Coordinates of C-alpha atoms in Angstrom, one line a residue:
Chain A
X1210 CA -67.4 91.6 -18.4
X1211 CA -70.6 90.3 -17.5
X1212 CA -70.2 87.0 -15.3
X1213 CA -71.7 84.0 -16.9
X1214 CA -75.2 83.0 -15.1
X1215 CA -74.9 79.2 -16.0
X1216 CA -77.9 77.0 -15.1
X1217 CA -79.0 74.6 -17.5
X1218 CA -82.2 73.8 -16.1
X1219 CA -83.1 77.4 -15.3
X1220 CA -86.7 78.0 -14.1
X1221 CA -88.7 80.1 -16.4
X1222 CA -90.1 83.2 -15.0
X1223 CA -92.3 84.0 -18.0
X1224 CA -95.9 83.5 -19.0
X1225 CA -96.4 80.6 -21.3
X1226 CA -98.2 82.4 -24.0
X1227 CA -95.5 85.2 -24.2
X1228 CA -92.7 82.5 -24.0
X1229 CA -94.0 80.8 -27.2
X1230 CA -94.4 84.1 -29.1
X1231 CA -90.8 85.2 -28.2
X1232 CA -89.5 81.6 -29.1
X1233 CA -90.8 81.9 -32.5
X1234 CA -89.1 85.1 -33.0
X1235 CA -85.7 84.0 -31.6
X1236 CA -86.0 80.8 -33.8
X1237 CA -86.4 83.1 -36.8
X1238 CA -83.3 85.1 -35.6
X1239 CA -81.2 82.1 -35.0
X1240 CA -82.1 80.7 -38.6
X1241 CA -80.7 83.9 -40.0
X1242 CA -77.8 84.0 -37.5
X1243 CA -76.9 80.1 -38.6
X1244 CA -77.4 80.9 -42.3
X1245 CA -74.9 83.4 -42.0
X1246 CA -72.3 81.5 -40.3
X1247 CA -73.0 78.6 -42.4
X1248 CA -72.4 80.5 -45.3
X1249 CA -69.1 81.7 -44.2
X1250 CA -70.4 85.2 -44.2
X1251 CA -68.6 85.8 -40.9
X1252 CA -68.2 89.8 -41.6
X1253 CA -72.0 90.1 -41.3
X1254 CA -71.9 88.0 -38.1
X1255 CA -71.2 91.0 -35.6
X1256 CA -74.6 92.7 -36.8
X1257 CA -76.3 90.1 -35.0
X1258 CA -75.3 91.8 -31.7
X1259 CA -75.7 95.2 -30.1
X1260 CA -73.0 97.7 -30.6
X1261 CA -71.5 96.7 -27.3
X1262 CA -72.8 93.0 -27.1
X1263 CA -70.6 90.3 -25.6
X1264 CA -69.8 86.9 -27.3
X1265 CA -68.1 84.3 -25.4
X1266 CA -67.2 80.7 -25.8
X1267 CA -66.5 78.3 -22.6
X1268 CA -66.8 74.8 -22.0
X1269 CA -69.4 73.3 -19.4
X1270 CA -66.5 72.0 -17.6
X1271 CA -65.0 75.6 -17.0
X1272 CA -68.2 76.8 -16.0
X1273 CA -69.2 74.1 -13.5
X1274 CA -65.8 74.4 -12.0
X1275 CA -66.3 78.0 -11.3
X1276 CA -63.4 79.1 -13.3
X1277 CA -63.9 82.6 -14.1
X1278 CA -63.5 82.9 -18.1
X1279 CA -63.3 80.9 -20.9
X1280 CA -62.2 81.9 -24.2
X1281 CA -63.7 85.2 -24.5
X1282 CA -63.8 86.0 -28.3
X1283 CA -65.3 89.6 -28.3
X1284 CA -66.8 92.2 -26.3
X1285 CA -68.4 95.0 -28.7
X1286 CA -69.1 94.5 -32.2
X1287 CA -66.0 96.6 -33.1
X1288 CA -63.8 93.6 -31.5
X1289 CA -66.1 91.1 -33.7
X1290 CA -65.7 92.8 -36.8
X1291 CA -61.8 92.9 -36.6
X1292 CA -61.9 89.2 -35.8
X1293 CA -64.1 88.3 -38.5
X1294 CA -62.1 90.4 -41.1
X1295 CA -59.1 88.6 -39.8
X1296 CA -60.8 85.1 -40.1
X1297 CA -62.2 86.0 -43.6
X1298 CA -58.7 87.1 -44.8
X1299 CA -57.2 83.7 -44.0
X1300 CA -57.3 81.1 -46.7
X1301 CA -57.5 78.4 -43.7
X1302 CA -61.3 79.1 -43.6
X1303 CA -62.5 78.3 -47.2
X1304 CA -62.0 74.6 -47.3
X1305 CA -64.5 73.5 -44.8
X1306 CA -68.4 73.8 -44.3
X1307 CA -70.2 74.4 -41.2
X1308 CA -73.7 73.5 -40.6
X1309 CA -75.8 74.3 -37.5
X1310 CA -78.6 72.3 -36.1
X1311 CA -80.4 74.1 -33.3
X1312 CA -83.1 72.7 -31.2
X1313 CA -85.3 73.1 -27.7
X1314 CA -85.1 76.8 -27.7
X1315 CA -86.4 77.9 -24.1
X1316 CA -87.4 81.4 -23.3
X1317 CA -86.7 82.1 -19.5
X1318 CA -87.7 85.5 -18.8
X1319 CA -88.3 88.9 -20.2
X1320 CA -87.9 92.2 -17.8
X1321 CA -86.8 95.7 -18.6
X1322 CA -86.7 95.0 -22.5
X1323 CA -84.4 92.1 -22.0
X1324 CA -85.1 88.8 -23.0
X1325 CA -83.2 85.8 -21.6
X1326 CA -83.3 82.5 -23.6
X1327 CA -81.4 79.3 -24.2
X1328 CA -80.9 77.0 -27.3
X1329 CA -79.4 73.8 -27.8
X1330 CA -76.8 73.5 -30.6
X1331 CA -75.0 70.9 -32.8
X1332 CA -72.3 72.4 -34.9
X1333 CA -71.2 70.0 -37.8
X1334 CA -68.1 70.4 -39.9
X1335 CA -67.3 69.0 -43.2
X1336 CA -63.7 69.1 -44.4
X1337 CA -63.0 69.1 -48.2
X1338 CA -62.9 65.4 -49.1
X1339 CA -63.5 64.4 -45.7
X1340 CA -66.4 63.3 -43.7
X1341 CA -69.0 65.6 -41.9
X1342 CA -68.3 65.3 -38.1
X1343 CA -69.8 66.6 -35.0
X1344 CA -67.4 69.5 -34.2
X1345 CA -69.2 71.0 -31.1
X1346 CA -72.2 70.6 -29.1
X1347 CA -73.7 72.5 -26.4
X1348 CA -76.2 75.5 -25.4
X1349 CA -76.4 79.2 -26.5
X1350 CA -77.2 81.1 -23.4
X1351 CA -78.6 84.4 -24.8
X1352 CA -79.6 87.8 -23.8
X1353 CA -81.6 89.8 -26.4
X1354 CA -83.0 93.3 -26.5
X1355 CA -85.0 94.8 -29.4
X1356 CA -83.3 97.3 -31.4
X1357 CA -85.5 99.3 -34.0
X1358 CA -88.0 96.2 -34.1
X1359 CA -85.3 93.5 -34.4
X1360 CA -83.8 91.5 -32.0
X1361 CA -80.2 91.7 -31.2
X1362 CA -77.9 90.0 -28.9
X1363 CA -76.4 91.7 -26.1
X1364 CA -74.9 88.4 -25.0
X1365 CA -74.3 84.9 -26.3
X1366 CA -72.5 82.6 -24.3
X1367 CA -71.8 79.6 -26.0
X1368 CA -71.3 76.8 -23.4
X1369 CA -70.2 73.6 -25.1
X1370 CA -70.3 70.0 -23.9
X1371 CA -67.7 68.9 -26.2
X1372 CA -63.8 68.9 -25.3
X1373 CA -62.0 70.9 -27.9
X1374 CA -58.7 72.6 -28.4
X1375 CA -58.7 76.4 -28.2
X1376 CA -57.1 76.3 -31.6
X1377 CA -60.3 74.8 -33.0
X1378 CA -62.6 77.4 -31.7
X1379 CA -61.1 80.1 -34.1
X1380 CA -64.5 80.5 -36.2
X1381 CA -67.6 81.9 -34.5
X1382 CA -70.3 79.3 -33.1
Chain B
X220 CA -84.7 71.6 -65.8
X221 CA -84.7 74.6 -63.7
X222 CA -81.1 75.6 -62.4
X223 CA -80.1 75.7 -58.9
X224 CA -80.3 78.9 -57.1
X225 CA -77.7 78.3 -54.8
X226 CA -77.1 81.0 -51.8
X227 CA -76.9 79.5 -48.5
X228 CA -77.7 83.1 -47.0
X229 CA -80.1 84.5 -49.5
X230 CA -81.8 87.5 -48.1
X231 CA -85.2 87.3 -47.2
X232 CA -87.7 89.4 -49.0
X233 CA -91.0 88.6 -47.0
X234 CA -92.8 90.2 -44.0
X235 CA -91.6 88.7 -41.0
X236 CA -95.1 87.9 -39.5
X237 CA -95.7 86.1 -42.7
X238 CA -92.5 84.5 -42.9
X239 CA -93.4 83.0 -39.4
X240 CA -96.7 81.6 -40.4
X241 CA -95.4 79.9 -43.4
X242 CA -92.7 78.5 -41.6
X243 CA -95.0 76.6 -39.0
X244 CA -97.0 75.3 -42.1
X245 CA -93.8 74.1 -44.0
X246 CA -92.4 72.7 -40.5
X247 CA -95.6 70.6 -40.5
X248 CA -95.1 69.5 -44.0
X249 CA -91.5 68.5 -43.5
X250 CA -92.5 66.3 -40.5
X251 CA -95.0 64.5 -42.6
X252 CA -92.2 64.0 -45.2
X253 CA -89.6 62.8 -43.0
X254 CA -92.0 60.3 -41.4
X255 CA -92.8 59.0 -44.5
X256 CA -89.3 58.2 -45.4
X257 CA -88.2 57.2 -42.0
X258 CA -91.2 54.6 -42.2
X259 CA -89.4 53.3 -45.4
X260 CA -92.6 54.2 -47.1
X261 CA -91.0 55.6 -50.2
X262 CA -94.0 54.7 -52.3
X263 CA -95.9 57.7 -50.7
X264 CA -92.8 60.1 -51.1
X265 CA -93.9 61.4 -54.5
X266 CA -97.0 62.6 -53.2
X267 CA -95.0 65.4 -51.6
X268 CA -94.4 66.9 -55.0
X269 CA -96.4 68.3 -57.7
X270 CA -97.1 66.2 -60.7
X271 CA -94.0 67.9 -62.3
X272 CA -92.0 68.5 -59.5
X273 CA -88.1 68.5 -59.4
X274 CA -86.2 66.3 -56.9
X275 CA -82.3 66.8 -57.2
X276 CA -79.6 66.0 -54.8
X277 CA -76.2 67.8 -55.4
X278 CA -73.1 68.3 -53.5
X279 CA -72.3 71.9 -51.9
X280 CA -69.0 71.6 -53.5
X281 CA -70.4 70.7 -57.1
X282 CA -72.6 73.8 -56.6
X283 CA -70.0 76.1 -55.6
X284 CA -67.7 75.1 -58.4
X285 CA -70.7 76.1 -60.8
X286 CA -71.1 72.4 -62.1
X287 CA -74.1 72.3 -64.3
X288 CA -76.0 69.1 -62.8
X289 CA -75.6 66.9 -59.7
X290 CA -77.1 63.6 -59.2
X291 CA -80.5 64.3 -60.6
X292 CA -83.1 61.7 -59.1
X293 CA -86.3 62.9 -60.5
X294 CA -88.1 65.1 -62.7
X295 CA -92.1 64.6 -62.5
X296 CA -93.9 62.6 -60.0
X297 CA -94.2 59.7 -62.6
X298 CA -90.3 59.4 -62.4
X299 CA -90.3 59.4 -58.7
X300 CA -92.9 56.7 -58.6
X301 CA -90.9 54.4 -60.8
X302 CA -87.9 55.1 -58.9
X303 CA -89.9 54.5 -55.5
X304 CA -91.3 51.3 -56.7
X305 CA -87.8 50.1 -57.7
X306 CA -86.3 50.9 -54.6
X307 CA -89.3 49.4 -52.6
X308 CA -88.7 46.1 -54.5
X309 CA -85.1 45.8 -53.5
X310 CA -84.2 43.7 -50.6
X311 CA -81.2 45.9 -49.7
X312 CA -83.6 48.6 -48.5
X313 CA -85.1 46.8 -45.5
X314 CA -81.9 46.5 -43.1
X315 CA -81.5 50.0 -42.3
X316 CA -83.2 52.4 -40.4
X317 CA -83.1 56.4 -41.6
X318 CA -83.9 59.1 -39.3
X319 CA -84.4 62.8 -40.4
X320 CA -83.6 65.6 -37.9
X321 CA -84.4 69.3 -39.3
X322 CA -83.6 72.7 -38.0
X323 CA -83.5 76.2 -39.0
X324 CA -86.3 76.5 -41.6
X325 CA -86.0 79.8 -43.3
X326 CA -88.8 81.2 -45.5
X327 CA -87.1 83.4 -48.1
X328 CA -89.9 84.7 -50.1
X329 CA -93.5 84.5 -51.4
X330 CA -94.6 85.6 -55.0
X331 CA -97.0 84.6 -57.4
X332 CA -98.1 81.6 -55.2
X333 CA -94.7 80.2 -54.7
X334 CA -93.1 79.9 -51.6
X335 CA -89.1 79.8 -51.2
X336 CA -87.7 77.9 -48.2
X337 CA -84.5 76.3 -47.0
X338 CA -84.3 74.0 -43.9
X339 CA -81.0 72.5 -42.7
X340 CA -81.1 68.7 -42.2
X341 CA -79.3 65.9 -40.6
X342 CA -80.0 62.2 -42.1
X343 CA -79.1 59.3 -39.5
X344 CA -78.6 55.9 -40.8
X345 CA -78.5 52.8 -38.6
X346 CA -77.6 49.5 -40.1
X347 CA -78.7 46.2 -38.6
X348 CA -76.5 45.2 -35.7
X349 CA -74.5 48.4 -36.3
X350 CA -74.3 51.9 -34.9
X351 CA -76.1 54.8 -36.1
X352 CA -74.1 57.1 -38.1
X353 CA -74.4 60.5 -39.7
X354 CA -75.3 59.7 -43.4
X355 CA -75.9 63.0 -45.1
X356 CA -75.8 66.6 -43.7
X357 CA -76.8 69.6 -45.8
X358 CA -79.9 72.2 -46.7
X359 CA -83.1 71.6 -48.5
X360 CA -83.5 74.3 -50.9
X361 CA -87.4 74.2 -51.6
X362 CA -90.1 75.9 -53.6
X363 CA -93.5 75.2 -52.5
X364 CA -97.0 75.8 -54.0
X365 CA -100.4 75.3 -52.6
X366 CA -102.6 72.5 -54.2
X367 CA -106.0 71.9 -53.1
X368 CA -105.1 73.8 -49.7
X369 CA -102.0 71.7 -49.3
X370 CA -98.4 72.5 -49.7
X371 CA -96.5 70.6 -52.5
X372 CA -92.9 70.6 -53.7
X373 CA -92.6 71.9 -57.2
X374 CA -88.7 71.7 -56.6
X375 CA -86.9 70.0 -53.6
X376 CA -82.8 70.5 -54.2
X377 CA -80.9 68.8 -51.6
X378 CA -77.5 70.4 -51.1
X379 CA -75.2 68.3 -49.1
X380 CA -72.1 69.3 -47.4
X381 CA -71.2 65.5 -47.0
X382 CA -68.9 63.9 -49.1
X383 CA -70.7 60.7 -50.3
X384 CA -70.5 58.4 -53.1
X385 CA -73.2 58.5 -55.7
X386 CA -74.1 54.7 -54.8
X387 CA -74.9 55.7 -51.4
X388 CA -77.6 58.3 -52.7
X389 CA -79.9 55.7 -54.1
X390 CA -82.8 56.4 -51.3
X391 CA -84.6 59.8 -51.1
X392 CA -83.3 62.3 -48.7
Chain C
X20 CA -99.4 47.7 -19.3
X21 CA -100.4 49.6 -22.4
X22 CA -98.8 47.7 -25.5
X23 CA -96.9 50.0 -28.0
X24 CA -98.9 51.2 -30.7
X25 CA -95.8 51.6 -33.2
X26 CA -96.4 53.3 -36.4
X27 CA -93.5 55.6 -37.8
X28 CA -95.8 57.1 -40.3
X29 CA -99.0 57.0 -38.7
X30 CA -101.7 59.1 -40.3
X31 CA -103.1 61.8 -38.5
X32 CA -106.6 62.3 -37.7
X33 CA -106.4 66.0 -36.4
X34 CA -107.3 69.3 -38.0
X35 CA -104.3 70.8 -39.1
X36 CA -104.6 74.3 -37.4
X37 CA -105.0 72.3 -34.0
X38 CA -102.3 70.4 -34.7
X39 CA -100.1 73.4 -35.1
X40 CA -101.2 75.1 -32.0
X41 CA -100.7 71.6 -29.9
X42 CA -97.2 71.1 -31.4
X43 CA -96.2 74.6 -30.2
X44 CA -97.4 73.5 -26.6
X45 CA -95.6 70.0 -26.8
X46 CA -92.3 71.8 -28.1
X47 CA -92.3 74.1 -25.0
X48 CA -93.0 71.0 -22.8
X49 CA -90.2 69.0 -24.5
X50 CA -87.6 71.8 -24.2
X51 CA -88.0 71.7 -20.4
X52 CA -88.1 67.9 -20.3
X53 CA -84.7 68.1 -22.0
X54 CA -83.4 70.9 -20.1
X55 CA -84.1 69.0 -17.0
X56 CA -82.3 65.8 -18.3
X57 CA -79.2 67.6 -19.6
X58 CA -79.0 69.4 -16.3
X59 CA -78.7 66.0 -14.7
X60 CA -81.9 66.7 -12.6
X61 CA -83.2 63.5 -13.0
X62 CA -85.1 63.8 -9.5
X63 CA -87.5 66.3 -11.1
X64 CA -87.8 64.1 -14.4
X65 CA -91.0 62.2 -12.9
X66 CA -92.9 65.2 -12.5
X67 CA -93.2 65.3 -16.5
X68 CA -95.3 62.3 -16.1
X69 CA -98.9 61.5 -14.5
X70 CA -99.0 59.9 -11.5
X71 CA -99.5 56.3 -13.2
X72 CA -97.7 57.4 -16.2
X73 CA -95.5 54.7 -18.6
X74 CA -92.0 55.3 -19.5
X75 CA -90.6 52.4 -21.7
X76 CA -87.4 52.2 -23.9
X77 CA -87.4 49.6 -26.8
X78 CA -85.6 49.1 -29.8
X79 CA -87.1 49.5 -33.4
X80 CA -86.0 46.3 -34.2
X81 CA -87.8 44.8 -31.2
X82 CA -90.8 46.6 -31.9
X83 CA -91.0 45.5 -35.8
X84 CA -90.3 41.9 -34.8
X85 CA -93.4 42.2 -32.8
X86 CA -91.5 41.2 -29.3
X87 CA -93.9 41.9 -26.5
X88 CA -91.8 44.3 -24.3
X89 CA -88.7 46.1 -24.6
X90 CA -86.8 47.4 -21.5
X91 CA -89.4 48.8 -19.2
X92 CA -88.3 51.6 -17.2
X93 CA -91.1 52.6 -15.0
X94 CA -94.6 52.2 -14.8
X95 CA -96.2 55.2 -12.2
X96 CA -94.3 58.0 -11.0
X97 CA -93.5 56.1 -7.5
X98 CA -91.1 53.7 -9.7
X99 CA -89.6 56.6 -11.6
X100 CA -88.8 58.5 -8.4
X101 CA -87.1 55.4 -6.9
X102 CA -85.2 55.0 -10.1
X103 CA -84.1 58.6 -10.2
X104 CA -82.9 58.7 -6.6
X105 CA -81.0 55.5 -7.4
X106 CA -79.2 56.9 -10.3
X107 CA -78.6 60.3 -8.5
X108 CA -76.8 58.7 -5.9
X109 CA -74.5 56.9 -8.2
X110 CA -71.2 58.5 -8.7
X111 CA -71.0 57.1 -12.0
X112 CA -73.4 59.7 -13.4
X113 CA -71.6 62.7 -12.7
X114 CA -68.9 62.5 -15.5
X115 CA -70.8 62.7 -18.3
X116 CA -73.1 65.2 -20.1
X117 CA -76.2 64.5 -22.0
X118 CA -77.8 67.1 -24.5
X119 CA -81.0 66.2 -26.4
X120 CA -81.6 67.6 -29.6
X121 CA -85.4 67.1 -31.0
X122 CA -87.1 67.5 -34.3
X123 CA -90.0 67.1 -36.3
X124 CA -92.7 66.9 -33.6
X125 CA -96.0 65.5 -35.2
X126 CA -99.4 65.7 -33.4
X127 CA -101.3 62.7 -34.4
X128 CA -104.6 62.7 -32.8
X129 CA -106.4 64.5 -30.1
X130 CA -109.5 62.8 -28.6
X131 CA -111.0 62.4 -25.1
X132 CA -108.8 64.7 -23.6
X133 CA -105.5 62.7 -24.8
X134 CA -103.2 63.9 -27.3
X135 CA -101.0 61.6 -29.3
X136 CA -97.7 63.0 -30.5
X137 CA -94.2 61.7 -32.1
X138 CA -91.1 63.7 -32.1
X139 CA -87.7 62.5 -33.4
X140 CA -84.6 62.7 -30.9
X141 CA -80.8 62.7 -30.9
X142 CA -79.1 62.0 -27.6
X143 CA -75.8 63.1 -27.5
X144 CA -73.2 62.0 -24.7
X145 CA -69.8 63.5 -23.8
X146 CA -67.6 61.8 -21.5
X147 CA -65.0 63.8 -19.4
X148 CA -61.9 64.2 -21.5
X149 CA -63.7 62.4 -24.3
X150 CA -65.5 63.4 -27.5
X151 CA -69.2 64.2 -28.1
X152 CA -70.8 61.3 -29.6
X153 CA -74.2 60.0 -30.5
X154 CA -75.7 57.9 -28.0
X155 CA -79.1 57.3 -29.1
X156 CA -81.4 58.2 -31.9
X157 CA -85.2 57.3 -32.3
X158 CA -88.6 58.5 -31.7
X159 CA -90.7 59.6 -28.8
X160 CA -94.2 57.9 -29.0
X161 CA -96.1 60.0 -26.6
X162 CA -99.4 60.3 -25.0
X163 CA -100.4 63.5 -23.1
X164 CA -103.3 64.6 -21.1
X165 CA -103.6 68.1 -19.4
X166 CA -103.3 68.4 -15.7
X167 CA -104.1 71.6 -14.0
X168 CA -103.5 73.5 -17.4
X169 CA -99.9 71.8 -18.0
X170 CA -99.6 69.0 -20.3
X171 CA -98.2 65.7 -18.6
X172 CA -97.1 62.3 -20.2
X173 CA -99.2 59.4 -19.6
X174 CA -97.1 57.4 -21.8
X175 CA -93.5 58.1 -23.3
X176 CA -92.2 55.2 -25.5
X177 CA -88.8 55.7 -26.4
X178 CA -88.2 53.7 -29.6
X179 CA -84.5 54.0 -30.7
X180 CA -82.9 53.2 -33.9
X181 CA -79.6 52.8 -32.4
X182 CA -78.4 49.2 -31.4
X183 CA -77.2 49.5 -27.8
X184 CA -76.6 47.4 -24.7
X185 CA -79.3 47.6 -22.1
X186 CA -76.5 48.3 -19.7
X187 CA -76.1 51.8 -21.4
X188 CA -79.7 52.5 -21.1
X189 CA -79.8 53.4 -17.3
X190 CA -80.4 57.0 -17.5
X191 CA -83.7 58.5 -18.9
X192 CA -83.9 59.5 -22.6

């Protein structure tokens, strides 16, 4: 498993004009990613990753303490599909709405066909008959590659500021 | 009245490069729309719509249950002007600040001069001497046309995740 | 000291295509600005300003009442460096995470090498073992110039909707 390379304020090593063009493309990608999850269409979620893509959720505190792993969700699209199917079957899933709000996408580098980027996120949750609350806030630490002209994630590390119980992290961020 | 065509994760039928160009333009439009409302300048708000534009606010729950209407606010700019003038006259309006935060604008289609797009929003509210709280979270479901080189809304359907009383929806979102 | 020119819904006096290009550039600038602060790297924060740049934080209420000054934080990069160094030394600073979410950047004007723009912000705060809460919401009122091909702030006026005690505004927004 790839180790997390966590640095909130990582210096950029990419030409500004190129960063801007890639940012647009990543914003389009993320808008589709979020719309898929906000529609509860989690069975389509693994398609945003490469076949062997890594998805991981870790608290910022764990990362800064140098703890080796967080809550690994899935390594490889097969594991994501299994997980997504299991979640989709549960009845627990229906009665809540999720809404992603993203901001400040920063393209850090592009080398060897790999694009590294970070994006701040807020994940809002609305329970039936309940208020809308902030479920999770943090930063996506992403590595993208291009597959058949489309971007795919080879790695999305979700590093959240929010203190949260592992049980509450069952759904993809 | 046009019925809502609600699909959070509607597939896109537009060329990616064109989607990107239109997204920029819609983001500029929405920044002006939000600045107008956040300045409490609701008398200018109808100008963002076409003469016969539709503005509607509905809960996501209502939409998913297939309920026919939500809380219709205005059909046509005249009705919007009447409503805006009425709100502007009330003294209730002054002592609160609104702040829109938008994200994830997705251009879905462009056909026959009509552009369909969706944008996630958070609407924050600050009462005098009170804290800033999340008033409403959801998605704009929009249809735009071009009038004299500018975009205008022929339809903005505000579908909110948040459970809220009708009384609290008196101001435009 | 420059007086604040506060107008939430200030009319734009810039060509739309130029506004769009400058917005992209400002969004890149702001993503770096936010990443720096969110990483607690406040010693690098003054570098986003010109040598004699102004940074000020004021409540919207104060501005609308025409009160002359808010809480001035720094006039000139030297004063910012002093302040940043003092904050960095305090132990109070470590145990909280900040996360900026920006939206709706509007470029208002460009004249004489100066760009005026506004951006809505949410500043989220997470205390150790605590939840993530909204710390401050408002609008940046900015004036930029170009120094050696890079944008620098000659003025960032942070006008916050949120009611907050001066003591809680010790860190840069």
